[in-house]
PDB file of C-alpha atoms in Angstrom:
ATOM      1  CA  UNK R  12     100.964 176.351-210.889  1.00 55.00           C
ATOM      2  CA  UNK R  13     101.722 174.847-207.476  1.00 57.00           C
ATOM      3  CA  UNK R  14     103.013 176.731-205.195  1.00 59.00           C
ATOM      4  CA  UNK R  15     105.839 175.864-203.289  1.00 56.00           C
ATOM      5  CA  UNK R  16     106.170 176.624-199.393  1.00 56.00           C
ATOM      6  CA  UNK R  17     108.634 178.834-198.074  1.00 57.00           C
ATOM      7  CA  UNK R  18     111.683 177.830-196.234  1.00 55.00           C
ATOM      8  CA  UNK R  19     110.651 179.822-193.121  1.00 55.00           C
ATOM      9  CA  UNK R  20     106.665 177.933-193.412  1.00 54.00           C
ATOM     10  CA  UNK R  21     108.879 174.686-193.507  1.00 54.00           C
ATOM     11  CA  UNK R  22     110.467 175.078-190.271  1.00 54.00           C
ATOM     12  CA  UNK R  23     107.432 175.820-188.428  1.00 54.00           C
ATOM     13  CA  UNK R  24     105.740 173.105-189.258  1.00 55.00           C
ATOM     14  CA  UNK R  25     108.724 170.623-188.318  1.00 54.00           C
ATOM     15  CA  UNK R  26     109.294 172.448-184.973  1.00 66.00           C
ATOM     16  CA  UNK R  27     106.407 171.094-183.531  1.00 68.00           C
ATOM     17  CA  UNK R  28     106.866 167.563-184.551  1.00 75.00           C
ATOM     18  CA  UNK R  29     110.651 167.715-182.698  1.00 80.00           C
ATOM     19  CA  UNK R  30     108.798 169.391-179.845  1.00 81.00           C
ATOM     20  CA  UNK R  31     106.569 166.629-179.996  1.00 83.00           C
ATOM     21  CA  UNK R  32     108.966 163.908-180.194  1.00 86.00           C
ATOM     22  CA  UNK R  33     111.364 165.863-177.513  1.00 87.00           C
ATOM     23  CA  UNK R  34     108.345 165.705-174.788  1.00 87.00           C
ATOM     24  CA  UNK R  35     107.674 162.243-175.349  1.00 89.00           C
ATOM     25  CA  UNK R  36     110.978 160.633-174.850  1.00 89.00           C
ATOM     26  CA  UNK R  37     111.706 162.522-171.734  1.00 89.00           C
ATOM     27  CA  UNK R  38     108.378 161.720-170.279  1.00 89.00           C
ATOM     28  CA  UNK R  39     109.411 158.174-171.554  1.00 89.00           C
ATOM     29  CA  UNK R  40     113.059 158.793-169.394  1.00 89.00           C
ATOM     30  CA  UNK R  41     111.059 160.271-166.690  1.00 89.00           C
ATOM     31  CA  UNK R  42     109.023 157.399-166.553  1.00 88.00           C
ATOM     32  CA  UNK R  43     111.622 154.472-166.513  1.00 88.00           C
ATOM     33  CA  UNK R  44     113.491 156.522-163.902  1.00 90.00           C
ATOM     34  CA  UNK R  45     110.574 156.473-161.476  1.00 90.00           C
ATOM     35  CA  UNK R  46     109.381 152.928-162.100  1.00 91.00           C
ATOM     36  CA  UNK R  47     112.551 151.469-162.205  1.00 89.00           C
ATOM     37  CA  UNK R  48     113.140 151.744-158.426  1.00 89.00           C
ATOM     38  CA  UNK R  49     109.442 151.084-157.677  1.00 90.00           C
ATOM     39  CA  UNK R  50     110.123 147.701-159.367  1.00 90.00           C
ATOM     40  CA  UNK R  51     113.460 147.226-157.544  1.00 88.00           C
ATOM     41  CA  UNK R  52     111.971 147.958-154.551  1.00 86.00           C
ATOM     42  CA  UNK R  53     108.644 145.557-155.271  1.00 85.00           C
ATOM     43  CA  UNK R  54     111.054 142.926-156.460  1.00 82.00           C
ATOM     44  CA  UNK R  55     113.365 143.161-153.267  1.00 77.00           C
ATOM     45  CA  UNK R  56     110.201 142.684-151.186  1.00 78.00           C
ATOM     46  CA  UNK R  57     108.434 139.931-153.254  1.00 79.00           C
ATOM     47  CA  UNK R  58     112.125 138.259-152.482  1.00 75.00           C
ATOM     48  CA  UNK R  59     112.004 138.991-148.830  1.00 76.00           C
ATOM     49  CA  UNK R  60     108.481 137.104-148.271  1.00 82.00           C
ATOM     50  CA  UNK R  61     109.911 133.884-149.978  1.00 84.00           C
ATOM     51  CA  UNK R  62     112.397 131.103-148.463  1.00 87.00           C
ATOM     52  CA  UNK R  63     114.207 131.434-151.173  1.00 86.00           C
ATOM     53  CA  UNK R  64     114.810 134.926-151.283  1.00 85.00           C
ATOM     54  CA  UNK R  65     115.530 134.548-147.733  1.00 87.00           C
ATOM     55  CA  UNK R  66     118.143 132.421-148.043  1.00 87.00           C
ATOM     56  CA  UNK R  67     119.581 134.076-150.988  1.00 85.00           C
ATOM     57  CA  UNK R  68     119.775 137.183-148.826  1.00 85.00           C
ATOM     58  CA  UNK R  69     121.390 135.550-146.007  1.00 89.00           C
ATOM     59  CA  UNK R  70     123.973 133.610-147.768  1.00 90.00           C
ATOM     60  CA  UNK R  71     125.325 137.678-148.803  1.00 88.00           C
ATOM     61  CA  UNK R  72     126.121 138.903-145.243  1.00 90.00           C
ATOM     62  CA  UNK R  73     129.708 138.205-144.811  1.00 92.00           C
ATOM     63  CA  UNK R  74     130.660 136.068-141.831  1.00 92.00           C
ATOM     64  CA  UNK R  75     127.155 134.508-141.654  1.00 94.00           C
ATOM     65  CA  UNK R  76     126.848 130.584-141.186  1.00 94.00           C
ATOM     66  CA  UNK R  77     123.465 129.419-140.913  1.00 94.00           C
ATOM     67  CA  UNK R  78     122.362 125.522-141.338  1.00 94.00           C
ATOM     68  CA  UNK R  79     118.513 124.545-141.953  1.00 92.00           C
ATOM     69  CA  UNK R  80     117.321 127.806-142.513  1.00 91.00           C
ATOM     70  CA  UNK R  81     113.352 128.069-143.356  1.00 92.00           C
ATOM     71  CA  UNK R  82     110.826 130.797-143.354  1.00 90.00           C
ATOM     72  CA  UNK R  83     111.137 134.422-144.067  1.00 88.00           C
ATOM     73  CA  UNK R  84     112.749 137.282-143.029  1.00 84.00           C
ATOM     74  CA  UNK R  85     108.854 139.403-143.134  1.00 85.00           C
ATOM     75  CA  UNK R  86     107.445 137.102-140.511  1.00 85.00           C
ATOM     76  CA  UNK R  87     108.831 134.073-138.863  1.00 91.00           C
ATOM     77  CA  UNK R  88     112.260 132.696-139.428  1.00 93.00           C
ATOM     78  CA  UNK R  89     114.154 130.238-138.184  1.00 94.00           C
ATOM     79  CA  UNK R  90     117.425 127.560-138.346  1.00 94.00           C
ATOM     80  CA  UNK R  91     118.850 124.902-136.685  1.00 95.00           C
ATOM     81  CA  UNK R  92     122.541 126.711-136.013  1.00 95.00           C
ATOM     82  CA  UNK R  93     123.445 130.664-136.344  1.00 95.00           C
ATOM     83  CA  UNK R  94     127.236 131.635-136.694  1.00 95.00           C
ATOM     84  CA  UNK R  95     128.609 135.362-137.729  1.00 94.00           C
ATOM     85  CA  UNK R  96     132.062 135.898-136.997  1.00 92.00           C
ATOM     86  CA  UNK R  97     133.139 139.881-137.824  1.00 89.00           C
ATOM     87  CA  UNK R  98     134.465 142.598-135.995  1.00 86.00           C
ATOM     88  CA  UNK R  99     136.547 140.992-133.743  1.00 87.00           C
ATOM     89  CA  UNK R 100     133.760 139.197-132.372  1.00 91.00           C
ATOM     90  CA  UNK R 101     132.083 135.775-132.934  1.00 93.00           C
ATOM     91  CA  UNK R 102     128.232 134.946-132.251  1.00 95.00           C
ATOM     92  CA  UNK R 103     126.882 131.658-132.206  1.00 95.00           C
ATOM     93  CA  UNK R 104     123.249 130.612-131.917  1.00 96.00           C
ATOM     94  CA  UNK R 105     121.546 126.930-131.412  1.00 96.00           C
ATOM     95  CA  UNK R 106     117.844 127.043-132.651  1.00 95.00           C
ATOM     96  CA  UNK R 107     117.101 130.422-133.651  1.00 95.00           C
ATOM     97  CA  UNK R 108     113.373 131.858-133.654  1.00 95.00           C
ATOM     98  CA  UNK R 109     112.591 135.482-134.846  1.00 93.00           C
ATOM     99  CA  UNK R 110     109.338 136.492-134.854  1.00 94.00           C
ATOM    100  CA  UNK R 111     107.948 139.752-136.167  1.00 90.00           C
ATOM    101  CA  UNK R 112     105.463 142.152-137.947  1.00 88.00           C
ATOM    102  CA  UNK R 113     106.434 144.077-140.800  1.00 85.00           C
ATOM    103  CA  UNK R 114     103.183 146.100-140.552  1.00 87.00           C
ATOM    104  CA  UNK R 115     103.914 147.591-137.114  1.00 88.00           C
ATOM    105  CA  UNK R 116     106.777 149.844-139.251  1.00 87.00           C
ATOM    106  CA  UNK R 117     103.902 151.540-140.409  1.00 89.00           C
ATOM    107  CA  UNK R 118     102.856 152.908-137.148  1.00 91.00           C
ATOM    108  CA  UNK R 119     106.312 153.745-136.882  1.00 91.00           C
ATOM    109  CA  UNK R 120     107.132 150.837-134.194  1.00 91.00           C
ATOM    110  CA  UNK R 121     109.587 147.691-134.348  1.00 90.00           C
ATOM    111  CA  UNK R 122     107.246 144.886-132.885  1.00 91.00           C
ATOM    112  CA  UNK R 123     108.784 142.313-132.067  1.00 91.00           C
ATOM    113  CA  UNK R 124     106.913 139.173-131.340  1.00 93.00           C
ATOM    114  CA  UNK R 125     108.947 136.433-130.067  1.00 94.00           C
ATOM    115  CA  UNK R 126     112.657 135.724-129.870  1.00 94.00           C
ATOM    116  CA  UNK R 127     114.224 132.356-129.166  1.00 95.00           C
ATOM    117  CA  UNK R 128     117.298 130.516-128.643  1.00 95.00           C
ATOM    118  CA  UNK R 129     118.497 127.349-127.284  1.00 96.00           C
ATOM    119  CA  UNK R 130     121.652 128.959-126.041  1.00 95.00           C
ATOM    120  CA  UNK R 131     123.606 132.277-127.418  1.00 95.00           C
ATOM    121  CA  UNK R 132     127.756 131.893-127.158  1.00 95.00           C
ATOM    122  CA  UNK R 133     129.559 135.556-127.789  1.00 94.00           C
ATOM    123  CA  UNK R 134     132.908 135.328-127.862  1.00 93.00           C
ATOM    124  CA  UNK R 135     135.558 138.370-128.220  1.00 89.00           C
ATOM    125  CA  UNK R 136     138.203 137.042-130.383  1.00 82.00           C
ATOM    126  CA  UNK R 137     141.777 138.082-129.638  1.00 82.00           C
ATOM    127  CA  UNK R 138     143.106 141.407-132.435  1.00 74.00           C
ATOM    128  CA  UNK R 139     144.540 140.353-135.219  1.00 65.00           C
ATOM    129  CA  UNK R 140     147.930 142.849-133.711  1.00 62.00           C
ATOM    130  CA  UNK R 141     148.500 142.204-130.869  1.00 56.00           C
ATOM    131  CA  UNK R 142     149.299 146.184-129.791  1.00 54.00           C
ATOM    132  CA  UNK R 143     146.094 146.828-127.973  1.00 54.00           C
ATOM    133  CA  UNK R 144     145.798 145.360-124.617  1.00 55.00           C
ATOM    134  CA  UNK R 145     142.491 143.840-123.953  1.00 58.00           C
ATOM    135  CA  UNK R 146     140.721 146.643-122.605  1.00 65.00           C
ATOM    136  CA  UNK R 147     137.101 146.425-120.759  1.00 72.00           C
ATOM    137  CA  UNK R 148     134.248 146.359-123.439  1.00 72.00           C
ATOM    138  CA  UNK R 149     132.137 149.474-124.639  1.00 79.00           C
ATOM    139  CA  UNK R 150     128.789 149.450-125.948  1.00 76.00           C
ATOM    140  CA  UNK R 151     127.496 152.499-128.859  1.00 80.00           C
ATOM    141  CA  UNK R 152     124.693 154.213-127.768  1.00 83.00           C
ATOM    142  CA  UNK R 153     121.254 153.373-129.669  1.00 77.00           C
ATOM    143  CA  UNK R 154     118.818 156.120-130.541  1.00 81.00           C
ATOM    144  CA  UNK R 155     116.080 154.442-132.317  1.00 76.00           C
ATOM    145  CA  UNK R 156     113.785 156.585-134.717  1.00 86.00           C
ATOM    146  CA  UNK R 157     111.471 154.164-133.925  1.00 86.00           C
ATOM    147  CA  UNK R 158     109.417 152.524-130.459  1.00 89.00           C
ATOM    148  CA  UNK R 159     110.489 149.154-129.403  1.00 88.00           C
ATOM    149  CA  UNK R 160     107.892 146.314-128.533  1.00 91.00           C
ATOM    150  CA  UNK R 161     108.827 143.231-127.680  1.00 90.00           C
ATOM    151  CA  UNK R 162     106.729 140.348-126.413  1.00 93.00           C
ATOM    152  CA  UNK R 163     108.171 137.304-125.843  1.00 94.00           C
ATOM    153  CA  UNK R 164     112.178 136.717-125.463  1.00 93.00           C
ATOM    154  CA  UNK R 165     113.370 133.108-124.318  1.00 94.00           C
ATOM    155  CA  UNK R 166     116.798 132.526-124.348  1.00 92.00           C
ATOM    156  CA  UNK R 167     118.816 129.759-122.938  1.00 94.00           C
ATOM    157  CA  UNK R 168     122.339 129.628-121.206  1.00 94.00           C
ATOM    158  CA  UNK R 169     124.424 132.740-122.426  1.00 92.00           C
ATOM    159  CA  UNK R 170     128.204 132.790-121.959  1.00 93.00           C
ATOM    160  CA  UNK R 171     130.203 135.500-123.051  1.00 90.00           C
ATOM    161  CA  UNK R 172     133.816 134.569-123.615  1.00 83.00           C
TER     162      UNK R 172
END
C-alpha cells in the first residue's frame, strides 16, 4: 500500500523551491543592476585613457572643430587647431596643450599642470534677432566644490572680438 501525500504536504514542499527560485533571480536582478553601471562607468574610463576614445568623445560635443588631435583627455592632450562655436560665441585655439592629473580629484583638487596656446581668438557673434542691443558682457559666478591648482599657463596673443 503506498501511501499517497496530502495536498496540503504537497504545497509545502513546493513553497520552498519558489522561495528558492524567487531569491535567486532577484539577487540575479540585483546584481546586473549594480554591475551594470560599474561596467559603464569602467568602460567610459578605459575609453577616456585611449586616443581613440578621446577622439570619439570629442567629435560628440556640438560645435567642436578640432584638427590633429592626439593624446588623452586623463593626462596630456593636445591638437594642432581648436574651434567651438555655441552660445552666441565662437572660440578658436592654435596649438592647444592641456595638461593634468586625474588623481589630484581624489584629494578633492583640480590640478592643473600646464596650459598652452599659440594664440586664443573669442569672438561674440552678433544674435541671431536682432532685438537685443549689444549690451556690455556678464560673466556667471563660479563656486567650485573643489581647490584650483594651476602651474603653468602660457598663452599667446588674445583678442576678444
Amino acid at each position: 500500500m503506498t501511501r499517497t501525500p496530502e495536498p496540503s504536504q504537497e504545497k509545502n514542499q513546493a513553497q520552498p523551491g519558489r522561495r528558492h527560485r524567487l531569491r535567486f533571480w532577484l539577487l540575479v536582478c540585483l546584481g546586473v543592476l549594480i554591475l551594470a553601471p560599474v561596467l559603464l562607468l569602467a568602460a567610459v574610463l578605459l575609453a577616456l585613457r585611449s586616443e581613440t576614445g578621446t577622439a570619439w568623445v570629442i567629435e560628440q560635443v556640438p560645435g567642436l572643430n578640432v584638427e590633429n588631435d592626439r593624446g588623452s583627455l586623463f593626462g596630456q592632450w593636445q591638437a594642432d587647431h581648436l574651434q567651438w562655436r555655441g552660445y552666441g560665441v565662437e572660440v578658436i585655439v592654435e596649438s592647444p596643450l592641456v595638461d593634468w592629473s586625474p588623481s589630484c580629484l581624489f584629494r578633492k583638487q583640480f590640478c592643473l599642470e600646464s596650459l598652452k596656446a599659440e594664440t586664443l581668438d573669442v569672438t561674440q557673434l552678433p544674435p541671431a534677432d536682432n532685438a537685443g542691443g549689444g549690451g556690455a558682457i556678464t560673466l556667471p559666478d563660479v563656486d567650485l566644490p573643489l581647490s584650483l591648482k594651476i602651474s603653468r599657463v602660457r598663452v599667446g596673443p588674445f583678442t576678444f572680438n
